[in-house]
């Protein structure tokens, strides 16, 4: 089974449809020891196919439009945060205290991009808020990696010890993640089949008229909702007023969306008004974090029958780390990817935050497939994905497809083209003006017949829109 067929099967799609995907292969795109290019190609390919499938349903087409996935476009999109320029300025991806550190017995990776995460890291290490990287390095050099991992998480911060693939496989959370479906899919109620307004003309925008509440942060969730916005959805991102998003990060993932602030405790009535006419809710907070506000997937679908809820987590809902926060860089270190891409003495990294981007496109694809199913079967839907589960697919820990392509003797689905090597992002970059400045950005990698080529609007400043539907 190829990666594309594997991902499409996990989405519950018609096994004949991957033949509608043409892949354009370019050597040099996303170079790595692990098959990152194949995974990235599959995630984008099935997302484009899911969009084409929903578009065919809404436009009354007798055949699903052909989809095309180009390694060059995919490689550029998977590193979109590195290509963004705002008035000629390149964003800073990681804060000084977000990095790998040597410990007394190995390595640990911290994540401290947000001020509150930085403060909790320093508290766990017994350092003051004015501590610098040298101070952190000195403390960590005298402590074990596992001790640091436990102490920082106990303080509400983020740090994980470097593990080999074998060590992660033996860890209870590693076993839990590998045993999950790549895409968890659940029907929640018996709501009537969704009636979607017929579409005509071009571009074909399969999500036109759909309202998406975006309760996500960095990076996979916003990639998913950015993709739904590309396809015509009214995407309203909601953030707590006291937790501002990093401005550059918000710019990269904010294309096509609106951005509002709303306290979930004080703004409960307004949120319920939004929910009452929402079609999709996408959440990206750690499992259980939103439950106290009545925003668990089950509670949402009970109040809004027929709703599609898409949940994203770092480690999965269950297991000893089920309630922990996490980011792509941490998952790479915990799951053994950093050792595979480097070694235990000098850890490496993937050529992109591929777990984030790949899971984001899969999450968007899962939403699109749920909407297609609803148009025939009805019923609310919950879909769930986890970065650690995507990592298990990438590393082969889930027993999935033969890594890097098809099983010997099996034909690759669809057409295959071998194009010029990937020599840089140039052909897949664009520029536009915006309220936050002149932007250079990566174009969307989704391509299907008569589909959109770019977002309808640029990103807006964080929190600058009203919390209401258009």
JSON list of C-alpha atoms in Angstrom, two decimals, residues 93-201:
[
{"chain": "A", "resi": 93, "resn": "UNK", "atom": "CA", "xyz": [11.04, 30.98, 14.32]},
{"chain": "A", "resi": 94, "resn": "UNK", "atom": "CA", "xyz": [12.32, 29.99, 17.76]},
{"chain": "A", "resi": 95, "resn": "UNK", "atom": "CA", "xyz": [13.05, 31.98, 20.91]},
{"chain": "A", "resi": 96, "resn": "UNK", "atom": "CA", "xyz": [16.53, 31.71, 22.51]},
{"chain": "A", "resi": 97, "resn": "UNK", "atom": "CA", "xyz": [15.32, 29.23, 25.15]},
{"chain": "A", "resi": 98, "resn": "UNK", "atom": "CA", "xyz": [13.57, 26.95, 22.61]},
{"chain": "A", "resi": 99, "resn": "UNK", "atom": "CA", "xyz": [16.34, 24.53, 21.67]},
{"chain": "A", "resi": 100, "resn": "UNK", "atom": "CA", "xyz": [18.21, 21.33, 22.42]},
{"chain": "A", "resi": 101, "resn": "UNK", "atom": "CA", "xyz": [20.36, 21.34, 25.56]},
{"chain": "A", "resi": 102, "resn": "UNK", "atom": "CA", "xyz": [23.02, 18.96, 26.82]},
{"chain": "A", "resi": 103, "resn": "UNK", "atom": "CA", "xyz": [22.25, 17.35, 30.15]},
{"chain": "A", "resi": 104, "resn": "UNK", "atom": "CA", "xyz": [24.38, 15.25, 32.48]},
{"chain": "A", "resi": 105, "resn": "UNK", "atom": "CA", "xyz": [23.35, 12.08, 30.66]},
{"chain": "A", "resi": 106, "resn": "UNK", "atom": "CA", "xyz": [22.06, 13.14, 27.24]},
{"chain": "A", "resi": 107, "resn": "UNK", "atom": "CA", "xyz": [19.86, 15.83, 25.70]},
{"chain": "A", "resi": 108, "resn": "UNK", "atom": "CA", "xyz": [16.61, 17.62, 26.39]},
{"chain": "A", "resi": 109, "resn": "UNK", "atom": "CA", "xyz": [14.52, 19.84, 24.13]},
{"chain": "A", "resi": 110, "resn": "UNK", "atom": "CA", "xyz": [12.62, 22.81, 25.49]},
{"chain": "A", "resi": 111, "resn": "UNK", "atom": "CA", "xyz": [9.93, 24.99, 23.95]},
{"chain": "A", "resi": 112, "resn": "UNK", "atom": "CA", "xyz": [9.67, 28.51, 25.30]},
{"chain": "A", "resi": 113, "resn": "UNK", "atom": "CA", "xyz": [8.40, 30.69, 22.46]},
{"chain": "A", "resi": 114, "resn": "UNK", "atom": "CA", "xyz": [5.44, 31.94, 24.50]},
{"chain": "A", "resi": 115, "resn": "UNK", "atom": "CA", "xyz": [6.23, 34.16, 27.52]},
{"chain": "A", "resi": 116, "resn": "UNK", "atom": "CA", "xyz": [4.25, 31.95, 29.92]},
{"chain": "A", "resi": 117, "resn": "UNK", "atom": "CA", "xyz": [6.10, 28.83, 28.77]},
{"chain": "A", "resi": 118, "resn": "UNK", "atom": "CA", "xyz": [9.44, 30.60, 29.18]},
{"chain": "A", "resi": 119, "resn": "UNK", "atom": "CA", "xyz": [8.50, 31.66, 32.70]},
{"chain": "A", "resi": 120, "resn": "UNK", "atom": "CA", "xyz": [7.49, 28.11, 33.68]},
{"chain": "A", "resi": 121, "resn": "UNK", "atom": "CA", "xyz": [10.71, 26.65, 32.28]},
{"chain": "A", "resi": 122, "resn": "UNK", "atom": "CA", "xyz": [12.81, 29.05, 34.32]},
{"chain": "A", "resi": 123, "resn": "UNK", "atom": "CA", "xyz": [10.74, 28.41, 37.45]},
{"chain": "A", "resi": 124, "resn": "UNK", "atom": "CA", "xyz": [11.25, 24.65, 37.10]},
{"chain": "A", "resi": 125, "resn": "UNK", "atom": "CA", "xyz": [15.00, 25.20, 36.83]},
{"chain": "A", "resi": 126, "resn": "UNK", "atom": "CA", "xyz": [15.13, 27.54, 39.81]},
{"chain": "A", "resi": 127, "resn": "UNK", "atom": "CA", "xyz": [16.12, 30.53, 37.71]},
{"chain": "A", "resi": 128, "resn": "UNK", "atom": "CA", "xyz": [14.83, 34.10, 37.67]},
{"chain": "A", "resi": 129, "resn": "UNK", "atom": "CA", "xyz": [12.98, 35.64, 34.77]},
{"chain": "A", "resi": 130, "resn": "UNK", "atom": "CA", "xyz": [16.08, 37.55, 33.64]},
{"chain": "A", "resi": 131, "resn": "UNK", "atom": "CA", "xyz": [18.06, 34.31, 33.14]},
{"chain": "A", "resi": 132, "resn": "UNK", "atom": "CA", "xyz": [19.89, 33.87, 29.85]},
{"chain": "A", "resi": 133, "resn": "UNK", "atom": "CA", "xyz": [20.70, 30.84, 27.72]},
{"chain": "A", "resi": 134, "resn": "UNK", "atom": "CA", "xyz": [24.08, 30.38, 29.41]},
{"chain": "A", "resi": 135, "resn": "UNK", "atom": "CA", "xyz": [22.37, 30.20, 32.81]},
{"chain": "A", "resi": 136, "resn": "UNK", "atom": "CA", "xyz": [19.94, 27.54, 31.57]},
{"chain": "A", "resi": 137, "resn": "UNK", "atom": "CA", "xyz": [22.77, 25.53, 29.99]},
{"chain": "A", "resi": 138, "resn": "UNK", "atom": "CA", "xyz": [24.72, 25.55, 33.25]},
{"chain": "A", "resi": 139, "resn": "UNK", "atom": "CA", "xyz": [21.79, 24.21, 35.26]},
{"chain": "A", "resi": 140, "resn": "UNK", "atom": "CA", "xyz": [20.86, 21.53, 32.72]},
{"chain": "A", "resi": 141, "resn": "UNK", "atom": "CA", "xyz": [24.43, 20.27, 32.42]},
{"chain": "A", "resi": 142, "resn": "UNK", "atom": "CA", "xyz": [24.20, 19.03, 36.00]},
{"chain": "A", "resi": 143, "resn": "UNK", "atom": "CA", "xyz": [20.80, 17.29, 35.78]},
{"chain": "A", "resi": 144, "resn": "UNK", "atom": "CA", "xyz": [19.50, 14.18, 34.03]},
{"chain": "A", "resi": 145, "resn": "UNK", "atom": "CA", "xyz": [17.29, 14.57, 30.97]},
{"chain": "A", "resi": 146, "resn": "UNK", "atom": "CA", "xyz": [14.38, 12.63, 32.47]},
{"chain": "A", "resi": 147, "resn": "UNK", "atom": "CA", "xyz": [14.57, 14.64, 35.69]},
{"chain": "A", "resi": 148, "resn": "UNK", "atom": "CA", "xyz": [14.36, 17.86, 33.68]},
{"chain": "A", "resi": 149, "resn": "UNK", "atom": "CA", "xyz": [11.45, 16.52, 31.60]},
{"chain": "A", "resi": 150, "resn": "UNK", "atom": "CA", "xyz": [9.43, 15.69, 34.71]},
{"chain": "A", "resi": 151, "resn": "UNK", "atom": "CA", "xyz": [10.26, 18.92, 36.54]},
{"chain": "A", "resi": 152, "resn": "UNK", "atom": "CA", "xyz": [9.44, 21.23, 33.65]},
{"chain": "A", "resi": 153, "resn": "UNK", "atom": "CA", "xyz": [6.14, 19.51, 32.86]},
{"chain": "A", "resi": 154, "resn": "UNK", "atom": "CA", "xyz": [5.20, 19.55, 36.55]},
{"chain": "A", "resi": 155, "resn": "UNK", "atom": "CA", "xyz": [5.68, 23.33, 36.44]},
{"chain": "A", "resi": 156, "resn": "UNK", "atom": "CA", "xyz": [3.44, 23.64, 33.38]},
{"chain": "A", "resi": 157, "resn": "UNK", "atom": "CA", "xyz": [6.32, 24.14, 30.95]},
{"chain": "A", "resi": 158, "resn": "UNK", "atom": "CA", "xyz": [7.48, 22.12, 27.97]},
{"chain": "A", "resi": 159, "resn": "UNK", "atom": "CA", "xyz": [10.58, 19.96, 27.75]},
{"chain": "A", "resi": 160, "resn": "UNK", "atom": "CA", "xyz": [11.21, 16.38, 26.65]},
{"chain": "A", "resi": 161, "resn": "UNK", "atom": "CA", "xyz": [14.20, 14.08, 26.93]},
{"chain": "A", "resi": 162, "resn": "UNK", "atom": "CA", "xyz": [15.83, 12.76, 23.76]},
{"chain": "A", "resi": 163, "resn": "UNK", "atom": "CA", "xyz": [14.86, 9.14, 23.11]},
{"chain": "A", "resi": 164, "resn": "UNK", "atom": "CA", "xyz": [15.88, 6.59, 20.53]},
{"chain": "A", "resi": 165, "resn": "UNK", "atom": "CA", "xyz": [13.17, 4.98, 18.41]},
{"chain": "A", "resi": 166, "resn": "UNK", "atom": "CA", "xyz": [13.46, 1.82, 20.53]},
{"chain": "A", "resi": 167, "resn": "UNK", "atom": "CA", "xyz": [13.11, 3.78, 23.76]},
{"chain": "A", "resi": 168, "resn": "UNK", "atom": "CA", "xyz": [10.01, 5.54, 22.46]},
{"chain": "A", "resi": 169, "resn": "UNK", "atom": "CA", "xyz": [8.50, 2.24, 21.28]},
{"chain": "A", "resi": 170, "resn": "UNK", "atom": "CA", "xyz": [8.97, 0.88, 24.81]},
{"chain": "A", "resi": 171, "resn": "UNK", "atom": "CA", "xyz": [7.43, 3.98, 26.41]},
{"chain": "A", "resi": 172, "resn": "UNK", "atom": "CA", "xyz": [3.71, 3.65, 27.28]},
{"chain": "A", "resi": 173, "resn": "UNK", "atom": "CA", "xyz": [2.87, 6.78, 25.31]},
{"chain": "A", "resi": 174, "resn": "UNK", "atom": "CA", "xyz": [4.81, 5.54, 22.30]},
{"chain": "A", "resi": 175, "resn": "UNK", "atom": "CA", "xyz": [2.87, 2.29, 22.31]},
{"chain": "A", "resi": 176, "resn": "UNK", "atom": "CA", "xyz": [-0.41, 4.19, 22.76]},
{"chain": "A", "resi": 177, "resn": "UNK", "atom": "CA", "xyz": [0.30, 6.52, 19.85]},
{"chain": "A", "resi": 178, "resn": "UNK", "atom": "CA", "xyz": [1.34, 3.73, 17.47]},
{"chain": "A", "resi": 179, "resn": "UNK", "atom": "CA", "xyz": [-1.87, 1.81, 18.24]},
{"chain": "A", "resi": 180, "resn": "UNK", "atom": "CA", "xyz": [-4.17, 4.71, 17.34]},
{"chain": "A", "resi": 181, "resn": "UNK", "atom": "CA", "xyz": [-5.82, 4.99, 13.93]},
{"chain": "A", "resi": 182, "resn": "UNK", "atom": "CA", "xyz": [-4.03, 7.59, 11.82]},
{"chain": "A", "resi": 183, "resn": "UNK", "atom": "CA", "xyz": [-7.36, 9.43, 11.73]},
{"chain": "A", "resi": 184, "resn": "UNK", "atom": "CA", "xyz": [-9.90, 8.70, 14.47]},
{"chain": "A", "resi": 185, "resn": "UNK", "atom": "CA", "xyz": [-13.41, 9.03, 13.04]},
{"chain": "A", "resi": 186, "resn": "UNK", "atom": "CA", "xyz": [-16.67, 8.95, 15.00]},
{"chain": "A", "resi": 187, "resn": "UNK", "atom": "CA", "xyz": [-20.32, 9.58, 14.16]},
{"chain": "A", "resi": 188, "resn": "UNK", "atom": "CA", "xyz": [-22.08, 11.32, 17.03]},
{"chain": "A", "resi": 189, "resn": "UNK", "atom": "CA", "xyz": [-25.78, 11.74, 16.24]},
{"chain": "A", "resi": 190, "resn": "UNK", "atom": "CA", "xyz": [-28.54, 11.10, 13.74]},
{"chain": "A", "resi": 191, "resn": "UNK", "atom": "CA", "xyz": [-28.91, 14.64, 12.39]},
{"chain": "A", "resi": 192, "resn": "UNK", "atom": "CA", "xyz": [-30.44, 14.85, 8.94]},
{"chain": "A", "resi": 193, "resn": "UNK", "atom": "CA", "xyz": [-28.20, 14.85, 5.90]},
{"chain": "A", "resi": 194, "resn": "UNK", "atom": "CA", "xyz": [-26.50, 18.19, 5.43]},
{"chain": "A", "resi": 195, "resn": "UNK", "atom": "CA", "xyz": [-27.98, 20.22, 2.56]},
{"chain": "A", "resi": 196, "resn": "UNK", "atom": "CA", "xyz": [-25.18, 22.16, 0.89]},
{"chain": "A", "resi": 197, "resn": "UNK", "atom": "CA", "xyz": [-25.88, 24.96, -1.56]},
{"chain": "A", "resi": 198, "resn": "UNK", "atom": "CA", "xyz": [-25.07, 23.86, -5.12]},
{"chain": "A", "resi": 199, "resn": "UNK", "atom": "CA", "xyz": [-21.91, 25.36, -6.62]},
{"chain": "A", "resi": 200, "resn": "UNK", "atom": "CA", "xyz": [-21.25, 26.49, -10.15]},
{"chain": "A", "resi": 201, "resn": "UNK", "atom": "CA", "xyz": [-18.55, 28.43, -11.96]}
]
